[in-house]
Amino acid sequence: MISETDSAIRAFNVMVEQIEKGQPFHPQEVQDVINELLEEGHHSLADRLSRMKIKWGR
């Protein structure tokens, strides 16, 4: 069961919301969330984030 209280899930949800709004990210910011998801066993969410079309910047 995926808990919304899981910090990796919260970070994922916030980042996805910001990506969908077109906010630019530094690649390391995205990688940090991917790494956190992988460490917590959320492999499908990490894969989803890695495949998103992200506006790079900052």
Short mmCIF file of C-alpha atoms in Angstrom, two decimals:
data_model
loop_
_atom_site.label_atom_id
_atom_site.label_comp_id
_atom_site.label_asym_id
_atom_site.label_seq_id
_atom_site.Cartn_x
_atom_site.Cartn_y
_atom_site.Cartn_z
CA MET A 1 0.00 0.00 0.00
CA ILE A 2 1.31 3.43 -0.94
CA SER A 3 0.96 5.96 1.85
CA GLU A 4 0.56 9.66 1.13
CA THR A 5 2.58 10.25 4.31
CA ASP A 6 5.62 8.65 2.65
CA SER A 7 8.10 11.48 2.00
CA ALA A 8 9.12 9.98 -1.37
CA ILE A 9 5.48 9.92 -2.50
CA ARG A 10 4.93 13.49 -1.34
CA ALA A 11 8.06 14.63 -3.20
CA PHE A 12 6.90 12.78 -6.31
CA ASN A 13 3.42 14.32 -6.19
CA VAL A 14 4.77 17.85 -5.70
CA MET A 15 7.30 17.46 -8.51
CA VAL A 16 4.76 16.01 -10.95
CA GLU A 17 2.36 18.86 -10.22
CA GLN A 18 5.13 21.39 -10.87
CA ILE A 19 6.27 19.60 -14.05
CA GLU A 20 2.70 19.66 -15.35
CA LYS A 21 2.63 23.44 -14.74
CA GLY A 22 5.84 23.83 -16.80
CA GLN A 23 8.19 24.72 -13.97
CA PRO A 24 11.83 24.16 -14.96
CA PHE A 25 14.02 21.78 -12.95
CA HIS A 26 17.71 21.09 -12.67
CA PRO A 27 18.39 17.46 -13.65
CA GLN A 28 19.84 16.70 -10.20
CA GLU A 29 16.57 17.73 -8.52
CA VAL A 30 14.70 15.15 -10.58
CA GLN A 31 17.38 12.51 -10.02
CA ASP A 32 17.22 13.05 -6.26
CA VAL A 33 13.47 12.32 -6.22
CA ILE A 34 13.98 9.28 -8.49
CA ASN A 35 16.68 7.98 -6.13
CA GLU A 36 14.43 8.50 -3.10
CA LEU A 37 11.59 6.63 -4.80
CA LEU A 38 13.88 3.74 -5.70
CA GLU A 39 15.26 3.54 -2.16
CA GLU A 40 11.70 3.30 -0.81
CA GLY A 41 10.75 0.61 -3.33
CA HIS A 42 8.51 2.75 -5.55
CA HIS A 43 10.05 1.55 -8.80
CA SER A 44 7.02 2.22 -11.01
CA LEU A 45 6.77 5.84 -9.83
CA ALA A 46 10.51 6.34 -10.35
CA ASP A 47 10.13 4.98 -13.88
CA ARG A 48 7.13 7.25 -14.51
CA LEU A 49 9.07 10.31 -13.36
CA SER A 50 12.09 9.38 -15.46
CA ARG A 51 9.90 9.24 -18.58
CA MET A 52 8.15 12.58 -18.06
CA LYS A 53 8.77 15.47 -20.43
CA ILE A 54 10.54 17.96 -18.15
CA LYS A 55 11.44 21.57 -18.86
CA TRP A 56 15.11 21.79 -17.92
CA GLY A 57 16.58 24.90 -16.45
CA ARG A 58 17.94 26.44 -13.28
#
